[in-house]
Amino acid sequence: MVDTTKNTKLFTSYGVTTAKTTTPEIAAKLIAKAKRPLLVVGTKILDPELLDRAVKIAKAKDIPIAATGSSMPGFVDKDVKAKYINLHQLGFYVTDPNWPGLDGNGTYDTLIVLGHIKYYINQVLSGTKNFSDVKAIAIDRNYIQNAT
């Protein structure tokens, strides 16, 4: 008889190893260190509390906003630099180092994501994580596994 439990090795590890939850202070430091951050907001941003938070973040560091989905009407009279862009196209563009950006000043080094449907933003960030050096910080209530 053979003892199959002796020296058993597990080759499967569950969960992700790249994205880690962190404190708001560390996220703020990462955002402050970014040379060209971009706040990418989704349709859930039309919640008044989230909209106010996004406007405060954008004004505090003069961060441009990429409004995706149906989020653009929330920023019309808010005195922020918001431009509409399709989320999947944005994910494609930020992987190109020659992309001029939404403002014509070059591509971005850090994406700050807020107010997205989880499975949409995970797909987009999967591409940016694997095919570019762009960092992503999710400041949403959901755990976004492809935020780096």
CSV table of N, CA and C in Angstrom, one decimal:
chain,number,residue,atom,x,y,z
A,1,MET,N,0.8,-1.2,0.0
A,1,MET,CA,0.0,0.0,0.0
A,1,MET,C,0.9,1.3,0.0
A,2,VAL,N,0.4,2.3,-0.7
A,2,VAL,CA,1.2,3.5,-0.8
A,2,VAL,C,0.5,4.6,0.0
A,3,ASP,N,1.3,5.3,0.7
A,3,ASP,CA,0.7,6.5,1.5
A,3,ASP,C,0.7,7.7,0.6
A,4,THR,N,-0.4,8.1,0.1
A,4,THR,CA,-0.5,9.2,-0.8
A,4,THR,C,-0.5,10.6,-0.2
A,5,THR,N,-0.6,10.6,1.2
A,5,THR,CA,-0.6,11.9,1.9
A,5,THR,C,0.8,12.4,2.2
A,6,LYS,N,1.8,11.5,2.1
A,6,LYS,CA,3.1,11.9,2.5
A,6,LYS,C,3.7,12.8,1.4
A,7,ASN,N,4.3,13.9,1.8
A,7,ASN,CA,5.0,14.8,0.9
A,7,ASN,C,4.0,15.4,-0.1
A,8,THR,N,2.8,15.6,0.3
A,8,THR,CA,1.8,16.2,-0.6
A,8,THR,C,2.2,17.7,-0.9
A,9,LYS,N,2.2,18.1,-2.1
A,9,LYS,CA,2.4,19.5,-2.5
A,9,LYS,C,1.2,20.1,-3.2
A,10,LEU,N,0.9,21.3,-2.8
A,10,LEU,CA,-0.2,22.0,-3.4
A,10,LEU,C,0.4,22.9,-4.5
A,11,PHE,N,-0.2,22.8,-5.7
A,11,PHE,CA,0.3,23.6,-6.8
A,11,PHE,C,-0.7,24.7,-7.1
A,12,THR,N,-1.7,24.8,-6.3
A,12,THR,CA,-2.7,25.9,-6.6
A,12,THR,C,-2.7,26.9,-5.4
A,13,SER,N,-2.7,28.1,-5.8
A,13,SER,CA,-2.9,29.2,-4.8
A,13,SER,C,-4.1,30.0,-5.2
A,14,TYR,N,-4.9,30.2,-4.3
A,14,TYR,CA,-6.2,30.9,-4.6
A,14,TYR,C,-6.0,32.4,-4.3
A,15,GLY,N,-6.7,33.2,-5.1
A,15,GLY,CA,-6.7,34.6,-4.9
A,15,GLY,C,-5.7,35.3,-5.8
A,16,VAL,N,-5.7,36.6,-5.8
A,16,VAL,CA,-4.7,37.3,-6.6
A,16,VAL,C,-3.5,37.8,-5.8
A,17,THR,N,-2.4,37.9,-6.4
A,17,THR,CA,-1.2,38.3,-5.7
A,17,THR,C,-0.7,39.7,-6.1
A,18,THR,N,-1.4,40.3,-7.2
A,18,THR,CA,-0.9,41.6,-7.6
A,18,THR,C,-1.6,42.8,-7.0
A,19,ALA,N,-2.9,42.7,-6.8
A,19,ALA,CA,-3.7,43.8,-6.2
A,19,ALA,C,-3.7,43.6,-4.7
A,20,LYS,N,-3.5,44.7,-4.0
A,20,LYS,CA,-3.6,44.6,-2.5
A,20,LYS,C,-4.4,45.8,-2.0
A,21,THR,N,-5.2,45.5,-1.0
A,21,THR,CA,-6.0,46.6,-0.4
A,21,THR,C,-5.0,47.4,0.5
A,22,THR,N,-5.3,48.7,0.6
A,22,THR,CA,-4.4,49.6,1.3
A,22,THR,C,-5.2,50.7,2.0
A,23,THR,N,-4.5,51.5,2.7
A,23,THR,CA,-5.2,52.5,3.5
A,23,THR,C,-5.4,53.8,2.6
A,24,PRO,N,-6.3,54.6,2.9
A,24,PRO,CA,-6.5,55.9,2.1
A,24,PRO,C,-5.2,56.7,2.1
A,25,GLU,N,-4.5,56.7,3.2
A,25,GLU,CA,-3.2,57.5,3.2
A,25,GLU,C,-2.2,57.1,2.2
A,26,ILE,N,-2.1,55.8,2.0
A,26,ILE,CA,-1.1,55.2,1.1
A,26,ILE,C,-1.6,55.5,-0.4
A,27,ALA,N,-2.9,55.4,-0.6
A,27,ALA,CA,-3.5,55.7,-1.9
A,27,ALA,C,-3.2,57.2,-2.2
A,28,ALA,N,-3.4,58.0,-1.2
A,28,ALA,CA,-3.2,59.5,-1.5
A,28,ALA,C,-1.7,59.8,-1.8
A,29,LYS,N,-0.8,59.1,-1.2
A,29,LYS,CA,0.6,59.2,-1.5
A,29,LYS,C,0.9,58.8,-2.9
A,30,LEU,N,0.3,57.6,-3.3
A,30,LEU,CA,0.6,57.1,-4.7
A,30,LEU,C,0.0,58.1,-5.7
A,31,ILE,N,-1.1,58.7,-5.4
A,31,ILE,CA,-1.7,59.7,-6.3
A,31,ILE,C,-0.8,60.9,-6.4
A,32,ALA,N,-0.3,61.4,-5.2
A,32,ALA,CA,0.5,62.6,-5.2
A,32,ALA,C,1.8,62.4,-5.9
A,33,LYS,N,2.4,61.1,-5.9
A,33,LYS,CA,3.6,60.9,-6.6
A,33,LYS,C,3.5,60.7,-8.1
A,34,ALA,N,2.2,60.5,-8.6
A,34,ALA,CA,2.0,60.3,-10.0
A,34,ALA,C,2.3,61.5,-10.8
A,35,LYS,N,3.0,61.3,-11.9
A,35,LYS,CA,3.4,62.5,-12.8
A,35,LYS,C,2.2,62.9,-13.6
A,36,ARG,N,1.5,62.0,-14.2
A,36,ARG,CA,0.3,62.3,-15.0
A,36,ARG,C,-0.8,61.4,-14.6
A,37,PRO,N,-1.5,61.7,-13.6
A,37,PRO,CA,-2.7,60.9,-13.2
A,37,PRO,C,-3.9,61.2,-14.0
A,38,LEU,N,-4.8,60.3,-14.1
A,38,LEU,CA,-6.1,60.5,-14.8
A,38,LEU,C,-7.2,59.8,-13.9
A,39,LEU,N,-8.2,60.6,-13.6
A,39,LEU,CA,-9.3,60.0,-12.8
A,39,LEU,C,-10.3,59.5,-13.8
A,40,VAL,N,-10.6,58.2,-13.8
A,40,VAL,CA,-11.5,57.5,-14.7
A,40,VAL,C,-12.7,57.2,-14.0
A,41,VAL,N,-13.8,57.8,-14.3
A,41,VAL,CA,-15.1,57.6,-13.6
A,41,VAL,C,-16.1,56.9,-14.5
A,42,GLY,N,-16.9,56.1,-13.8
A,42,GLY,CA,-18.0,55.4,-14.5
A,42,GLY,C,-19.4,55.9,-14.2
A,43,THR,N,-20.4,55.1,-14.6
A,43,THR,CA,-21.8,55.6,-14.5
A,43,THR,C,-22.3,55.7,-13.1
A,44,LYS,N,-21.7,55.0,-12.2
A,44,LYS,CA,-22.1,55.1,-10.8
A,44,LYS,C,-21.7,56.4,-10.1
A,45,ILE,N,-20.9,57.2,-10.8
A,45,ILE,CA,-20.5,58.5,-10.3
A,45,ILE,C,-21.6,59.5,-10.1
A,46,LEU,N,-22.7,59.2,-10.8
A,46,LEU,CA,-23.8,60.2,-10.7
A,46,LEU,C,-24.5,60.2,-9.3
A,47,ASP,N,-24.1,59.2,-8.5
A,47,ASP,CA,-24.6,59.3,-7.1
A,47,ASP,C,-24.0,60.6,-6.5
A,48,PRO,N,-24.8,61.5,-5.9
A,48,PRO,CA,-24.3,62.8,-5.5
A,48,PRO,C,-23.1,62.8,-4.5
A,49,GLU,N,-23.0,61.8,-3.7
A,49,GLU,CA,-21.9,61.7,-2.7
A,49,GLU,C,-20.6,61.3,-3.5
A,50,LEU,N,-20.7,60.4,-4.4
A,50,LEU,CA,-19.5,60.0,-5.2
A,50,LEU,C,-19.1,61.1,-6.2
A,51,LEU,N,-20.1,61.8,-6.7
A,51,LEU,CA,-19.8,62.9,-7.7
A,51,LEU,C,-19.0,64.0,-6.9
A,52,ASP,N,-19.5,64.3,-5.7
A,52,ASP,CA,-18.8,65.4,-4.9
A,52,ASP,C,-17.4,65.0,-4.6
A,53,ARG,N,-17.2,63.7,-4.3
A,53,ARG,CA,-15.9,63.2,-4.0
A,53,ARG,C,-14.9,63.3,-5.2
A,54,ALA,N,-15.5,62.9,-6.4
A,54,ALA,CA,-14.6,62.9,-7.6
A,54,ALA,C,-14.2,64.4,-7.9
A,55,VAL,N,-15.2,65.3,-7.8
A,55,VAL,CA,-14.9,66.7,-8.1
A,55,VAL,C,-13.8,67.2,-7.1
A,56,LYS,N,-13.9,66.9,-5.8
A,56,LYS,CA,-12.9,67.3,-4.8
A,56,LYS,C,-11.5,66.8,-5.2
A,57,ILE,N,-11.5,65.5,-5.6
A,57,ILE,CA,-10.2,64.9,-5.9
A,57,ILE,C,-9.6,65.6,-7.1
A,58,ALA,N,-10.4,65.8,-8.1
A,58,ALA,CA,-9.9,66.4,-9.4
A,58,ALA,C,-9.4,67.8,-9.1
A,59,LYS,N,-10.1,68.6,-8.3
A,59,LYS,CA,-9.7,70.0,-8.0
A,59,LYS,C,-8.5,70.1,-7.1
A,60,ALA,N,-8.4,69.2,-6.2
A,60,ALA,CA,-7.3,69.2,-5.3
A,60,ALA,C,-5.9,69.1,-5.9
A,61,LYS,N,-5.8,68.2,-6.9
A,61,LYS,CA,-4.5,68.0,-7.6
A,61,LYS,C,-4.5,68.4,-9.1
A,62,ASP,N,-5.6,69.1,-9.5
A,62,ASP,CA,-5.8,69.4,-10.9
A,62,ASP,C,-5.7,68.2,-11.8
A,63,ILE,N,-6.4,67.2,-11.5
A,63,ILE,CA,-6.4,65.9,-12.2
A,63,ILE,C,-7.5,65.9,-13.3
A,64,PRO,N,-7.1,65.6,-14.5
A,64,PRO,CA,-8.2,65.6,-15.6
A,64,PRO,C,-9.1,64.3,-15.3
A,65,ILE,N,-10.3,64.4,-15.8
A,65,ILE,CA,-11.3,63.4,-15.6
A,65,ILE,C,-11.6,62.8,-16.9
A,66,ALA,N,-11.6,61.4,-17.0
A,66,ALA,CA,-12.1,60.7,-18.2
A,66,ALA,C,-13.5,60.2,-17.8
A,67,ALA,N,-14.5,60.8,-18.3
A,67,ALA,CA,-15.9,60.4,-18.0
A,67,ALA,C,-16.3,59.4,-19.0
A,68,THR,N,-16.6,58.2,-18.4
A,68,THR,CA,-17.1,57.1,-19.3
A,68,THR,C,-18.5,56.8,-19.1
A,69,GLY,N,-19.1,56.0,-20.0
A,69,GLY,CA,-20.5,55.6,-19.8
A,69,GLY,C,-21.4,56.9,-19.9
A,70,SER,N,-22.3,57.0,-19.0
A,70,SER,CA,-23.2,58.1,-19.0
A,70,SER,C,-22.9,59.1,-17.8
A,71,SER,N,-21.6,59.2,-17.5
A,71,SER,CA,-21.2,60.0,-16.4
A,71,SER,C,-20.9,61.5,-16.7
A,72,MET,N,-20.8,61.8,-18.0
A,72,MET,CA,-20.4,63.2,-18.4
A,72,MET,C,-21.4,64.2,-17.9
A,73,PRO,N,-22.7,64.0,-17.9
A,73,PRO,CA,-23.6,65.1,-17.5
A,73,PRO,C,-23.3,65.6,-16.0
A,74,GLY,N,-22.8,64.7,-15.2
A,74,GLY,CA,-22.5,65.1,-13.8
A,74,GLY,C,-21.4,66.2,-13.7
A,75,PHE,N,-20.6,66.3,-14.7
A,75,PHE,CA,-19.4,67.2,-14.6
A,75,PHE,C,-19.6,68.5,-15.4
A,76,VAL,N,-20.8,68.7,-16.0
A,76,VAL,CA,-21.0,69.9,-16.9
A,76,VAL,C,-20.7,71.2,-16.2
A,77,ASP,N,-21.3,71.5,-15.1
A,77,ASP,CA,-21.1,72.8,-14.4
A,77,ASP,C,-20.2,72.7,-13.2
A,78,LYS,N,-19.3,71.8,-13.1
A,78,LYS,CA,-18.5,71.6,-11.9
A,78,LYS,C,-17.1,72.2,-12.0
A,79,ASP,N,-16.7,72.9,-13.1
A,79,ASP,CA,-15.4,73.6,-13.2
A,79,ASP,C,-14.2,72.6,-13.0
A,80,VAL,N,-14.3,71.5,-13.7
A,80,VAL,CA,-13.2,70.5,-13.8
A,80,VAL,C,-12.9,70.1,-15.2
A,81,LYS,N,-11.7,69.6,-15.5
A,81,LYS,CA,-11.3,69.2,-16.8
A,81,LYS,C,-11.8,67.8,-17.1
A,82,ALA,N,-13.1,67.7,-17.5
A,82,ALA,CA,-13.7,66.4,-17.8
A,82,ALA,C,-13.9,66.2,-19.3
A,83,LYS,N,-13.5,65.1,-19.8
A,83,LYS,CA,-13.7,64.7,-21.2
A,83,LYS,C,-14.4,63.4,-21.3
A,84,TYR,N,-15.3,63.2,-22.3
A,84,TYR,CA,-15.9,61.9,-22.5
A,84,TYR,C,-15.1,61.0,-23.3
A,85,ILE,N,-15.0,59.7,-22.9
A,85,ILE,CA,-14.3,58.7,-23.7
A,85,ILE,C,-14.9,57.4,-23.4
A,86,ASN,N,-14.9,56.5,-24.4
A,86,ASN,CA,-15.4,55.1,-24.1
A,86,ASN,C,-14.4,54.4,-23.3
A,87,LEU,N,-14.8,53.6,-22.3
A,87,LEU,CA,-13.9,53.0,-21.3
A,87,LEU,C,-13.0,52.0,-22.0
A,88,HIS,N,-13.5,51.2,-22.9
A,88,HIS,CA,-12.7,50.2,-23.6
A,88,HIS,C,-11.7,50.8,-24.5
A,89,GLN,N,-12.0,51.9,-25.2
A,89,GLN,CA,-11.1,52.7,-26.0
A,89,GLN,C,-10.0,53.3,-25.2
A,90,LEU,N,-10.4,53.8,-24.0
A,90,LEU,CA,-9.4,54.4,-23.1
A,90,LEU,C,-8.4,53.3,-22.7
A,91,GLY,N,-8.9,52.1,-22.4
A,91,GLY,CA,-8.0,51.0,-22.0
A,91,GLY,C,-7.0,50.7,-23.1
A,92,PHE,N,-7.4,50.8,-24.3
A,92,PHE,CA,-6.6,50.6,-25.5
A,92,PHE,C,-5.6,51.7,-25.7
A,93,TYR,N,-6.0,52.9,-25.6
A,93,TYR,CA,-5.2,54.1,-25.8
A,93,TYR,C,-4.1,54.2,-24.8
A,94,VAL,N,-4.3,54.0,-23.5
A,94,VAL,CA,-3.3,54.2,-22.5
A,94,VAL,C,-2.2,53.2,-22.6
A,95,THR,N,-2.4,52.1,-23.3
A,95,THR,CA,-1.2,51.2,-23.5
A,95,THR,C,-0.3,51.7,-24.6
A,96,ASP,N,-0.7,52.7,-25.3
A,96,ASP,CA,0.2,53.2,-26.4
A,96,ASP,C,1.0,54.4,-25.8
A,97,PRO,N,2.3,54.3,-25.8
A,97,PRO,CA,3.1,55.4,-25.2
A,97,PRO,C,3.1,56.6,-26.1
A,98,ASN,N,2.7,56.5,-27.3
A,98,ASN,CA,2.6,57.7,-28.2
A,98,ASN,C,1.3,58.4,-28.2
A,99,TRP,N,0.3,57.9,-27.4
A,99,TRP,CA,-1.0,58.5,-27.4
A,99,TRP,C,-0.9,59.9,-26.8
A,100,PRO,N,-1.5,60.9,-27.4
A,100,PRO,CA,-1.3,62.3,-26.9
A,100,PRO,C,-2.2,62.6,-25.6
A,101,GLY,N,-3.0,61.7,-25.2
A,101,GLY,CA,-3.8,61.9,-24.0
A,101,GLY,C,-5.1,62.7,-24.3
A,102,LEU,N,-5.9,62.9,-23.4
A,102,LEU,CA,-7.2,63.7,-23.6
A,102,LEU,C,-6.9,65.2,-23.7
A,103,ASP,N,-5.8,65.6,-23.2
A,103,ASP,CA,-5.5,67.1,-23.3
A,103,ASP,C,-4.3,67.4,-24.2
A,104,GLY,N,-3.8,66.4,-24.9
A,104,GLY,CA,-2.7,66.6,-25.8
A,104,GLY,C,-1.3,66.7,-25.2
A,105,ASN,N,-1.2,66.5,-23.9
A,105,ASN,CA,0.1,66.6,-23.3
A,105,ASN,C,0.8,65.2,-23.0
A,106,GLY,N,0.4,64.2,-23.7
A,106,GLY,CA,1.0,62.9,-23.5
A,106,GLY,C,0.1,61.9,-22.7
A,107,THR,N,0.6,60.7,-22.7
A,107,THR,CA,-0.2,59.6,-22.0
A,107,THR,C,-0.1,59.7,-20.5
A,108,TYR,N,-0.8,58.9,-19.8
A,108,TYR,CA,-0.9,59.0,-18.4
A,108,TYR,C,-0.1,57.8,-17.7
A,109,ASP,N,0.4,58.1,-16.5
A,109,ASP,CA,1.2,57.0,-15.8
A,109,ASP,C,0.3,56.3,-14.7
A,110,THR,N,-0.7,57.0,-14.3
A,110,THR,CA,-1.6,56.4,-13.2
A,110,THR,C,-3.0,56.6,-13.5
A,111,LEU,N,-3.8,55.6,-13.5
A,111,LEU,CA,-5.3,55.7,-13.6
A,111,LEU,C,-5.9,55.5,-12.2
A,112,ILE,N,-6.8,56.4,-11.9
A,112,ILE,CA,-7.5,56.4,-10.6
A,112,ILE,C,-8.9,56.1,-11.0
A,113,VAL,N,-9.4,54.9,-10.6
A,113,VAL,CA,-10.8,54.5,-11.1
A,113,VAL,C,-11.8,54.6,-10.0
A,114,LEU,N,-13.0,55.0,-10.3
A,114,LEU,CA,-14.0,55.2,-9.3
A,114,LEU,C,-15.4,55.2,-10.0
A,115,GLY,N,-16.3,54.4,-9.5
A,115,GLY,CA,-17.7,54.4,-9.9
A,115,GLY,C,-18.0,53.5,-11.1
A,116,HIS,N,-17.2,52.5,-11.3
A,116,HIS,CA,-17.4,51.6,-12.4
A,116,HIS,C,-18.2,50.3,-12.0
A,117,ILE,N,-18.8,49.7,-13.0
A,117,ILE,CA,-19.3,48.3,-12.9
A,117,ILE,C,-18.1,47.4,-12.8
A,118,LYS,N,-18.0,46.5,-11.8
A,118,LYS,CA,-16.8,45.8,-11.5
A,118,LYS,C,-16.3,45.0,-12.7
A,119,TYR,N,-17.1,44.3,-13.4
A,119,TYR,CA,-16.6,43.4,-14.5
A,119,TYR,C,-16.2,44.2,-15.7
A,120,TYR,N,-16.7,45.4,-15.9
A,120,TYR,CA,-16.2,46.2,-17.0
A,120,TYR,C,-14.8,46.7,-16.7
A,121,ILE,N,-14.6,47.3,-15.6
A,121,ILE,CA,-13.3,47.9,-15.2
A,121,ILE,C,-12.2,46.8,-15.1
A,122,ASN,N,-12.6,45.6,-14.6
A,122,ASN,CA,-11.6,44.5,-14.5
A,122,ASN,C,-11.0,44.1,-15.8
A,123,GLN,N,-11.9,44.1,-16.8
A,123,GLN,CA,-11.4,43.7,-18.2
A,123,GLN,C,-10.5,44.8,-18.7
A,124,VAL,N,-10.8,46.0,-18.5
A,124,VAL,CA,-10.0,47.1,-19.1
A,124,VAL,C,-8.6,47.1,-18.3
A,125,LEU,N,-8.7,47.0,-17.0
A,125,LEU,CA,-7.4,47.0,-16.2
A,125,LEU,C,-6.6,45.8,-16.5
A,126,SER,N,-7.2,44.7,-16.9
A,126,SER,CA,-6.4,43.5,-17.2
A,126,SER,C,-5.5,43.8,-18.4
A,127,GLY,N,-6.0,44.5,-19.4
A,127,GLY,CA,-5.2,44.9,-20.5
A,127,GLY,C,-4.1,45.8,-20.2
A,128,THR,N,-4.4,46.8,-19.4
A,128,THR,CA,-3.4,47.8,-19.0
A,128,THR,C,-2.3,47.2,-18.1
A,129,LYS,N,-2.8,46.3,-17.3
A,129,LYS,CA,-1.8,45.7,-16.4
A,129,LYS,C,-0.8,44.8,-17.1
A,130,ASN,N,-1.3,44.1,-18.1
A,130,ASN,CA,-0.5,43.1,-18.8
A,130,ASN,C,0.3,43.7,-20.0
A,131,PHE,N,-0.1,44.8,-20.6
A,131,PHE,CA,0.5,45.4,-21.8
A,131,PHE,C,1.0,46.8,-21.7
A,132,SER,N,1.2,47.3,-20.5
A,132,SER,CA,1.7,48.6,-20.3
A,132,SER,C,2.3,48.8,-18.9
A,133,ASP,N,2.9,49.9,-18.7
A,133,ASP,CA,3.5,50.3,-17.4
A,133,ASP,C,2.6,51.2,-16.6
A,134,VAL,N,1.4,51.4,-17.0
A,134,VAL,CA,0.4,52.2,-16.4
A,134,VAL,C,0.0,51.6,-15.1
A,135,LYS,N,0.0,52.4,-14.0
A,135,LYS,CA,-0.5,51.9,-12.7
A,135,LYS,C,-2.0,52.2,-12.6
A,136,ALA,N,-2.7,51.4,-11.8
A,136,ALA,CA,-4.1,51.7,-11.6
A,136,ALA,C,-4.4,51.6,-10.1
A,137,ILE,N,-5.1,52.6,-9.6
A,137,ILE,CA,-5.5,52.6,-8.2
A,137,ILE,C,-7.1,52.7,-8.2
A,138,ALA,N,-7.7,51.7,-7.5
A,138,ALA,CA,-9.1,51.7,-7.4
A,138,ALA,C,-9.5,52.3,-6.1
A,139,ILE,N,-10.3,53.4,-6.1
A,139,ILE,CA,-10.7,54.0,-4.9
A,139,ILE,C,-12.2,53.8,-4.7
A,140,ASP,N,-12.7,52.7,-5.2
A,140,ASP,CA,-14.1,52.3,-5.2
A,140,ASP,C,-14.4,51.5,-3.9
A,141,ARG,N,-15.6,51.2,-3.7
A,141,ARG,CA,-16.0,50.4,-2.5
A,141,ARG,C,-15.7,48.9,-2.8
A,142,ASN,N,-15.7,48.5,-4.1
A,142,ASN,CA,-15.4,47.2,-4.5
A,142,ASN,C,-13.9,46.9,-4.7
A,143,TYR,N,-13.6,45.6,-4.4
A,143,TYR,CA,-12.2,45.2,-4.7
A,143,TYR,C,-12.0,45.0,-6.2
A,144,ILE,N,-11.1,45.7,-6.8
A,144,ILE,CA,-10.9,45.5,-8.2
A,144,ILE,C,-9.6,44.8,-8.3
A,145,GLN,N,-9.6,43.5,-8.7
A,145,GLN,CA,-8.5,42.7,-8.7
A,145,GLN,C,-7.4,43.0,-9.7
A,146,ASN,N,-7.7,43.7,-10.8
A,146,ASN,CA,-6.7,44.0,-11.7
A,146,ASN,C,-6.1,45.4,-11.5
A,147,ALA,N,-6.4,46.1,-10.5
A,147,ALA,CA,-5.8,47.4,-10.1
A,147,ALA,C,-4.4,47.0,-9.5
A,148,THR,N,-3.4,47.7,-10.0
A,148,THR,CA,-2.0,47.2,-9.6
A,148,THR,C,-1.6,47.9,-8.4
